[in-house]
Amino acid sequence: MLRGVERWRGGEVRHVEDHVAEEVPVAFVYNDQPFAVMMATPADIADFATGFALSEGIVERLADVSVEHIETFIEGIEVRLRIPAARAQALARRRRSMAGRSGCGVCGSELLEAALRYPPPVASDVRVTTAALRRALGELRAAQALTALTGAAHAAGWMAVDGSLLLAREDVGRHNALDKLIGAMAAAGHQPEAGFLVVTSRASYEMAMKAASAGISFMAAISAPTALAISLAEHADLTLLGFARDDGQAVYTHPRRLLADRPAASGDTGASAGTPP
């Protein structure tokens, strides 16, 4: 979205058109019952809806949720979903009115036990080299079109074991970006044991919870983790990295999954085939 802005630089003031990230209310309605309203970027809404249902434990598999209708109003976007009756009953028991701010998934929880949820240990056990991690960071940066335009979005990327980018989603909310990615992964049939996650945000409790709930065993964050995220990752056997950069990273839990680059063999000059040293 373009908006007029006064840009002050070097003692000069210019009136220019600037790209601004959109943020709208998105309401999730399950079996005709309102459940949550999240503030989100109005893109990849079907992925957002299914990913949220999976990461929040509303359903356990993609086959148990269907998006019946997405409608845009002046006030925002409404997504109507259908889940099995037993799941709807369980949802009613843990019902919470979540008026989230940019994807705050625990806002509005009525009870402490509803706010904190520890998923079971992940079953996958991917191994990632530091070279693959560096490649992943670069490929995710290049895929952040919304961030490049606005500077106001987070991204979540699903990477192959070699660090190549398979899927990326962006949103003004870091939780939303991850939910959109989880929904897109499920729709595309990507399995958690075949890759790893990179996010361009801090690793909060809920980011770690959503990753582990999706069966992801390796998560790298550009910024810092929180103490509660580290605790959850330790419990869920999730390898959690923070401060992921091209020149290094901090490994907070389960470091066995991060492998150092293979050292050059004796006599190896590092030149590729056909390239003079």
GROMACS .gro file of C-alpha atoms in nm:
model
  277
    1MET     CA    1   0.000   0.000   0.000
    2LEU     CA    2   0.132   0.347  -0.092
    3ARG     CA    3   0.109   0.637   0.149
    4GLY     CA    4   0.239   0.993   0.132
    5VAL     CA    5   0.518   1.072   0.376
    6GLU     CA    6   0.750   1.360   0.461
    7ARG     CA    7   1.102   1.219   0.442
    8TRP     CA    8   1.367   1.413   0.634
    9ARG     CA    9   1.723   1.335   0.528
   10GLY     CA   10   2.043   1.540   0.542
   11GLY     CA   11   1.863   1.860   0.632
   12GLU     CA   12   1.618   1.825   0.340
   13VAL     CA   13   1.247   1.747   0.349
   14ARG     CA   14   1.088   1.564   0.055
   15HIS     CA   15   0.727   1.461   0.001
   16VAL     CA   16   0.728   1.109  -0.143
   17GLU     CA   17   0.508   0.802  -0.182
   18ASP     CA   18   0.618   0.519   0.051
   19HIS     CA   19   0.525   0.150   0.062
   20VAL     CA   20   0.354   0.071   0.393
   21ALA     CA   21   0.269  -0.277   0.524
   22GLU     CA   22  -0.101  -0.349   0.568
   23GLU     CA   23  -0.239  -0.480   0.896
   24VAL     CA   24  -0.603  -0.590   0.925
   25PRO     CA   25  -0.816  -0.794   1.166
   26VAL     CA   26  -0.855  -1.157   1.056
   27ALA     CA   27  -1.133  -1.349   1.231
   28PHE     CA   28  -1.132  -1.729   1.252
   29VAL     CA   29  -1.476  -1.889   1.281
   30TYR     CA   30  -1.490  -2.266   1.346
   31ASN     CA   31  -1.815  -2.450   1.278
   32ASP     CA   32  -2.000  -2.117   1.283
   33GLN     CA   33  -1.856  -2.021   1.624
   34PRO     CA   34  -1.616  -1.723   1.647
   35PHE     CA   35  -1.285  -1.815   1.809
   36ALA     CA   36  -1.005  -1.565   1.748
   37VAL     CA   37  -0.927  -1.232   1.588
   38MET     CA   38  -0.565  -1.177   1.483
   39MET     CA   39  -0.401  -0.869   1.337
   40ALA     CA   40  -0.223  -0.979   1.022
   41THR     CA   41  -0.103  -0.893   0.673
   42PRO     CA   42  -0.389  -0.970   0.428
   43ALA     CA   43  -0.200  -1.228   0.220
   44ASP     CA   44  -0.183  -1.610   0.222
   45ILE     CA   45  -0.495  -1.615   0.438
   46ALA     CA   46  -0.582  -1.981   0.371
   47ASP     CA   47  -0.230  -2.084   0.475
   48PHE     CA   48  -0.266  -1.867   0.785
   49ALA     CA   49  -0.597  -2.026   0.882
   50THR     CA   50  -0.485  -2.387   0.840
   51GLY     CA   51  -0.144  -2.324   0.993
   52PHE     CA   52  -0.301  -2.159   1.297
   53ALA     CA   53  -0.536  -2.455   1.343
   54LEU     CA   54  -0.241  -2.697   1.329
   55SER     CA   55   0.005  -2.500   1.540
   56GLU     CA   56  -0.251  -2.421   1.809
   57GLY     CA   57  -0.355  -2.787   1.840
   58ILE     CA   58  -0.709  -2.718   1.725
   59VAL     CA   59  -0.662  -3.010   1.484
   60GLU     CA   60  -0.377  -3.258   1.450
   61ARG     CA   61  -0.375  -3.304   1.073
   62LEU     CA   62  -0.461  -3.104   0.766
   63ALA     CA   63  -0.738  -3.344   0.668
   64ASP     CA   64  -0.934  -3.240   0.980
   65VAL     CA   65  -0.970  -2.874   0.881
   66SER     CA   66  -1.119  -2.716   0.572
   67VAL     CA   67  -1.151  -2.352   0.477
   68GLU     CA   68  -1.512  -2.307   0.369
   69HIS     CA   69  -1.517  -1.937   0.294
   70ILE     CA   70  -1.297  -1.627   0.311
   71GLU     CA   71  -1.475  -1.294   0.295
   72THR     CA   72  -1.333  -0.944   0.306
   73PHE     CA   73  -1.532  -0.670   0.480
   74ILE     CA   74  -1.454  -0.306   0.545
   75GLU     CA   75  -1.364  -0.405   0.902
   76GLY     CA   76  -1.134  -0.693   0.807
   77ILE     CA   77  -1.133  -1.054   0.687
   78GLU     CA   78  -1.347  -1.341   0.810
   79VAL     CA   79  -1.238  -1.701   0.758
   80ARG     CA   80  -1.495  -1.974   0.810
   81LEU     CA   81  -1.353  -2.319   0.877
   82ARG     CA   82  -1.501  -2.662   0.937
   83ILE     CA   83  -1.350  -2.909   1.185
   84PRO     CA   84  -1.480  -3.244   1.321
   85ALA     CA   85  -1.752  -3.221   1.584
   86ALA     CA   86  -1.529  -3.370   1.855
   87ARG     CA   87  -1.264  -3.108   1.784
   88ALA     CA   88  -1.525  -2.833   1.796
   89GLN     CA   89  -1.640  -2.956   2.136
   90ALA     CA   90  -1.283  -2.960   2.265
   91LEU     CA   91  -1.236  -2.610   2.127
   92ALA     CA   92  -1.544  -2.490   2.310
   93ARG     CA   93  -1.401  -2.628   2.637
   94ARG     CA   94  -1.077  -2.436   2.594
   95ARG     CA   95  -1.250  -2.141   2.435
   96ARG     CA   96  -1.068  -1.813   2.459
   97SER     CA   97  -1.142  -1.477   2.308
   98MET     CA   98  -0.808  -1.380   2.153
   99ALA     CA   99  -0.793  -1.020   2.034
  100GLY     CA  100  -0.430  -1.060   1.933
  101ARG     CA  101  -0.196  -0.775   1.848
  102SER     CA  102   0.009  -0.865   1.540
  103GLY     CA  103  -0.026  -1.234   1.607
  104CYS     CA  104  -0.002  -1.254   1.986
  105GLY     CA  105  -0.146  -1.601   2.022
  106VAL     CA  106  -0.170  -1.612   2.402
  107CYS     CA  107  -0.340  -1.272   2.438
  108GLY     CA  108  -0.681  -1.317   2.594
  109SER     CA  109  -0.621  -1.665   2.737
  110GLU     CA  110  -0.852  -1.704   3.030
  111LEU     CA  111  -0.638  -1.950   3.229
  112LEU     CA  112  -0.266  -2.000   3.279
  113GLU     CA  113  -0.290  -2.358   3.158
  114ALA     CA  114  -0.455  -2.232   2.839
  115ALA     CA  115  -0.176  -1.982   2.780
  116LEU     CA  116   0.113  -2.230   2.817
  117ARG     CA  117   0.115  -2.555   2.621
  118TYR     CA  118   0.405  -2.799   2.600
  119PRO     CA  119   0.396  -3.023   2.292
  120PRO     CA  120   0.539  -3.376   2.304
  121PRO     CA  121   0.900  -3.431   2.192
  122VAL     CA  122   0.950  -3.405   1.818
  123ALA     CA  123   1.006  -3.728   1.627
  124SER     CA  124   1.223  -3.594   1.345
  125ASP     CA  125   1.599  -3.561   1.387
  126VAL     CA  126   1.737  -3.362   1.095
  127ARG     CA  127   2.108  -3.272   1.078
  128VAL     CA  128   2.211  -2.929   0.944
  129THR     CA  129   2.561  -2.811   0.858
  130THR     CA  130   2.676  -2.457   0.929
  131ALA     CA  131   2.725  -2.413   0.553
  132ALA     CA  132   2.359  -2.505   0.494
  133LEU     CA  133   2.252  -2.262   0.764
  134ARG     CA  134   2.448  -1.979   0.603
  135ARG     CA  135   2.293  -2.058   0.267
  136ALA     CA  136   1.947  -2.061   0.424
  137LEU     CA  137   1.997  -1.719   0.580
  138GLY     CA  138   2.097  -1.571   0.246
  139GLU     CA  139   1.814  -1.731   0.051
  140LEU     CA  140   1.553  -1.619   0.303
  141ARG     CA  141   1.684  -1.261   0.293
  142ALA     CA  142   1.649  -1.261  -0.085
  143ALA     CA  143   1.289  -1.388  -0.062
  144GLN     CA  144   1.159  -1.111   0.167
  145ALA     CA  145   0.979  -0.898  -0.088
  146LEU     CA  146   0.741  -0.734   0.161
  147THR     CA  147   1.024  -0.651   0.399
  148ALA     CA  148   1.226  -0.501   0.114
  149LEU     CA  149   0.935  -0.271   0.027
  150THR     CA  150   0.817  -0.175   0.374
  151GLY     CA  151   1.074  -0.272   0.636
  152ALA     CA  152   0.781  -0.381   0.854
  153ALA     CA  153   0.746  -0.757   0.815
  154HIS     CA  154   0.882  -1.077   0.962
  155ALA     CA  155   0.953  -1.387   0.757
  156ALA     CA  156   0.957  -1.761   0.820
  157GLY     CA  157   1.133  -1.993   0.579
  158TRP     CA  158   1.128  -2.370   0.532
  159MET     CA  159   1.464  -2.495   0.412
  160ALA     CA  160   1.584  -2.817   0.257
  161VAL     CA  161   1.866  -2.990   0.444
  162ASP     CA  162   2.118  -2.829   0.206
  163GLY     CA  163   1.989  -2.482   0.300
  164SER     CA  164   1.795  -2.413  -0.020
  165LEU     CA  165   1.467  -2.228   0.030
  166LEU     CA  166   1.154  -2.437  -0.025
  167LEU     CA  167   0.885  -2.203   0.111
  168ALA     CA  168   0.869  -1.857   0.268
  169ARG     CA  169   0.590  -1.651   0.418
  170GLU     CA  170   0.589  -1.292   0.548
  171ASP     CA  171   0.362  -1.102   0.785
  172VAL     CA  172   0.365  -0.804   1.018
  173GLY     CA  173   0.336  -1.057   1.302
  174ARG     CA  174   0.612  -1.309   1.357
  175HIS     CA  175   0.363  -1.571   1.482
  176ASN     CA  176   0.147  -1.515   1.176
  177ALA     CA  177   0.440  -1.561   0.939
  178LEU     CA  178   0.515  -1.895   1.104
  179ASP     CA  179   0.149  -2.003   1.099
  180LYS     CA  180   0.131  -1.917   0.729
  181LEU     CA  181   0.444  -2.121   0.666
  182ILE     CA  182   0.312  -2.421   0.862
  183GLY     CA  183  -0.012  -2.407   0.664
  184ALA     CA  184   0.176  -2.383   0.334
  185MET     CA  185   0.403  -2.673   0.434
  186ALA     CA  186   0.104  -2.892   0.513
  187ALA     CA  187  -0.070  -2.804   0.187
  188ALA     CA  188   0.247  -2.876  -0.015
  189GLY     CA  189   0.320  -3.201   0.168
  190HIS     CA  190   0.657  -3.095   0.313
  191GLN     CA  191   0.761  -3.330   0.594
  192PRO     CA  192   0.931  -3.191   0.909
  193GLU     CA  193   1.211  -3.447   0.893
  194ALA     CA  194   1.317  -3.321   0.549
  195GLY     CA  195   1.422  -2.967   0.640
  196PHE     CA  196   1.459  -2.695   0.899
  197LEU     CA  197   1.308  -2.359   0.998
  198VAL     CA  198   1.457  -2.010   0.989
  199VAL     CA  199   1.270  -1.707   1.130
  200THR     CA  200   1.364  -1.340   1.110
  201SER     CA  201   1.256  -1.254   1.462
  202ARG     CA  202   1.325  -1.339   1.822
  203ALA     CA  203   1.242  -1.693   1.930
  204SER     CA  204   0.961  -1.641   2.180
  205TYR     CA  205   0.787  -1.921   2.368
  206GLU     CA  206   0.506  -1.936   2.119
  207MET     CA  207   0.734  -1.948   1.816
  208ALA     CA  208   0.910  -2.251   1.967
  209MET     CA  209   0.576  -2.405   2.063
  210LYS     CA  210   0.436  -2.369   1.712
  211ALA     CA  211   0.751  -2.515   1.557
  212ALA     CA  212   0.755  -2.815   1.789
  213SER     CA  213   0.380  -2.869   1.746
  214ALA     CA  214   0.440  -2.895   1.371
  215GLY     CA  215   0.706  -3.161   1.429
  216ILE     CA  216   0.995  -2.933   1.333
  217SER     CA  217   1.316  -3.035   1.510
  218PHE     CA  218   1.554  -2.750   1.411
  219MET     CA  219   1.475  -2.380   1.440
  220ALA     CA  220   1.715  -2.091   1.380
  221ALA     CA  221   1.617  -1.738   1.477
  222ILE     CA  222   1.787  -1.418   1.368
  223SER     CA  223   1.739  -1.265   1.713
  224ALA     CA  224   1.746  -1.392   2.071
  225PRO     CA  225   1.533  -1.662   2.233
  226THR     CA  226   1.344  -1.611   2.557
  227ALA     CA  227   1.403  -1.821   2.867
  228LEU     CA  228   1.062  -1.986   2.831
  229ALA     CA  229   1.131  -2.070   2.466
  230ILE     CA  230   1.457  -2.237   2.569
  231SER     CA  231   1.275  -2.436   2.837
  232LEU     CA  232   1.011  -2.552   2.591
  233ALA     CA  233   1.272  -2.641   2.328
  234GLU     CA  234   1.468  -2.844   2.582
  235HIS     CA  235   1.153  -3.033   2.680
  236ALA     CA  236   1.038  -3.087   2.320
  237ASP     CA  237   1.380  -3.199   2.188
  238LEU     CA  238   1.383  -2.897   1.956
  239THR     CA  239   1.723  -2.767   1.851
  240LEU     CA  240   1.699  -2.392   1.906
  241LEU     CA  241   1.949  -2.143   1.764
  242GLY     CA  242   1.956  -1.769   1.822
  243PHE     CA  243   2.154  -1.479   1.677
  244ALA     CA  244   2.191  -1.672   1.351
  245ARG     CA  245   2.431  -1.478   1.130
  246ASP     CA  246   2.655  -1.547   0.835
  247ASP     CA  247   2.955  -1.559   1.069
  248GLY     CA  248   2.806  -1.766   1.354
  249GLN     CA  249   2.518  -1.850   1.582
  250ALA     CA  250   2.434  -1.941   1.941
  251VAL     CA  251   2.302  -2.293   2.006
  252TYR     CA  252   2.075  -2.303   2.313
  253THR     CA  253   1.936  -2.657   2.308
  254HIS     CA  254   2.017  -2.998   2.159
  255PRO     CA  255   2.333  -2.902   1.967
  256ARG     CA  256   2.375  -3.252   1.818
  257ARG     CA  257   2.177  -3.148   1.510
  258LEU     CA  258   2.416  -2.869   1.406
  259LEU     CA  259   2.721  -3.003   1.225
  260ALA     CA  260   3.042  -2.814   1.158
  261ASP     CA  261   3.148  -2.778   0.796
  262ARG     CA  262   3.360  -3.064   0.670
  263PRO     CA  263   3.725  -2.958   0.689
  264ALA     CA  264   3.912  -2.945   0.360
  265ALA     CA  265   4.095  -3.266   0.274
  266SER     CA  266   4.474  -3.264   0.273
  267GLY     CA  267   4.598  -3.102  -0.047
  268ASP     CA  268   4.256  -2.950  -0.122
  269THR     CA  269   4.305  -2.591  -0.237
  270GLY     CA  270   3.934  -2.516  -0.216
  271ALA     CA  271   3.910  -2.454  -0.591
  272SER     CA  272   3.609  -2.602  -0.767
  273ALA     CA  273   3.644  -2.838  -1.062
  274GLY     CA  274   3.746  -2.653  -1.374
  275THR     CA  275   3.839  -2.340  -1.180
  276PRO     CA  276   4.205  -2.245  -1.145
  277PRO     CA  277   4.321  -2.210  -0.780
   0.00000   0.00000   0.00000
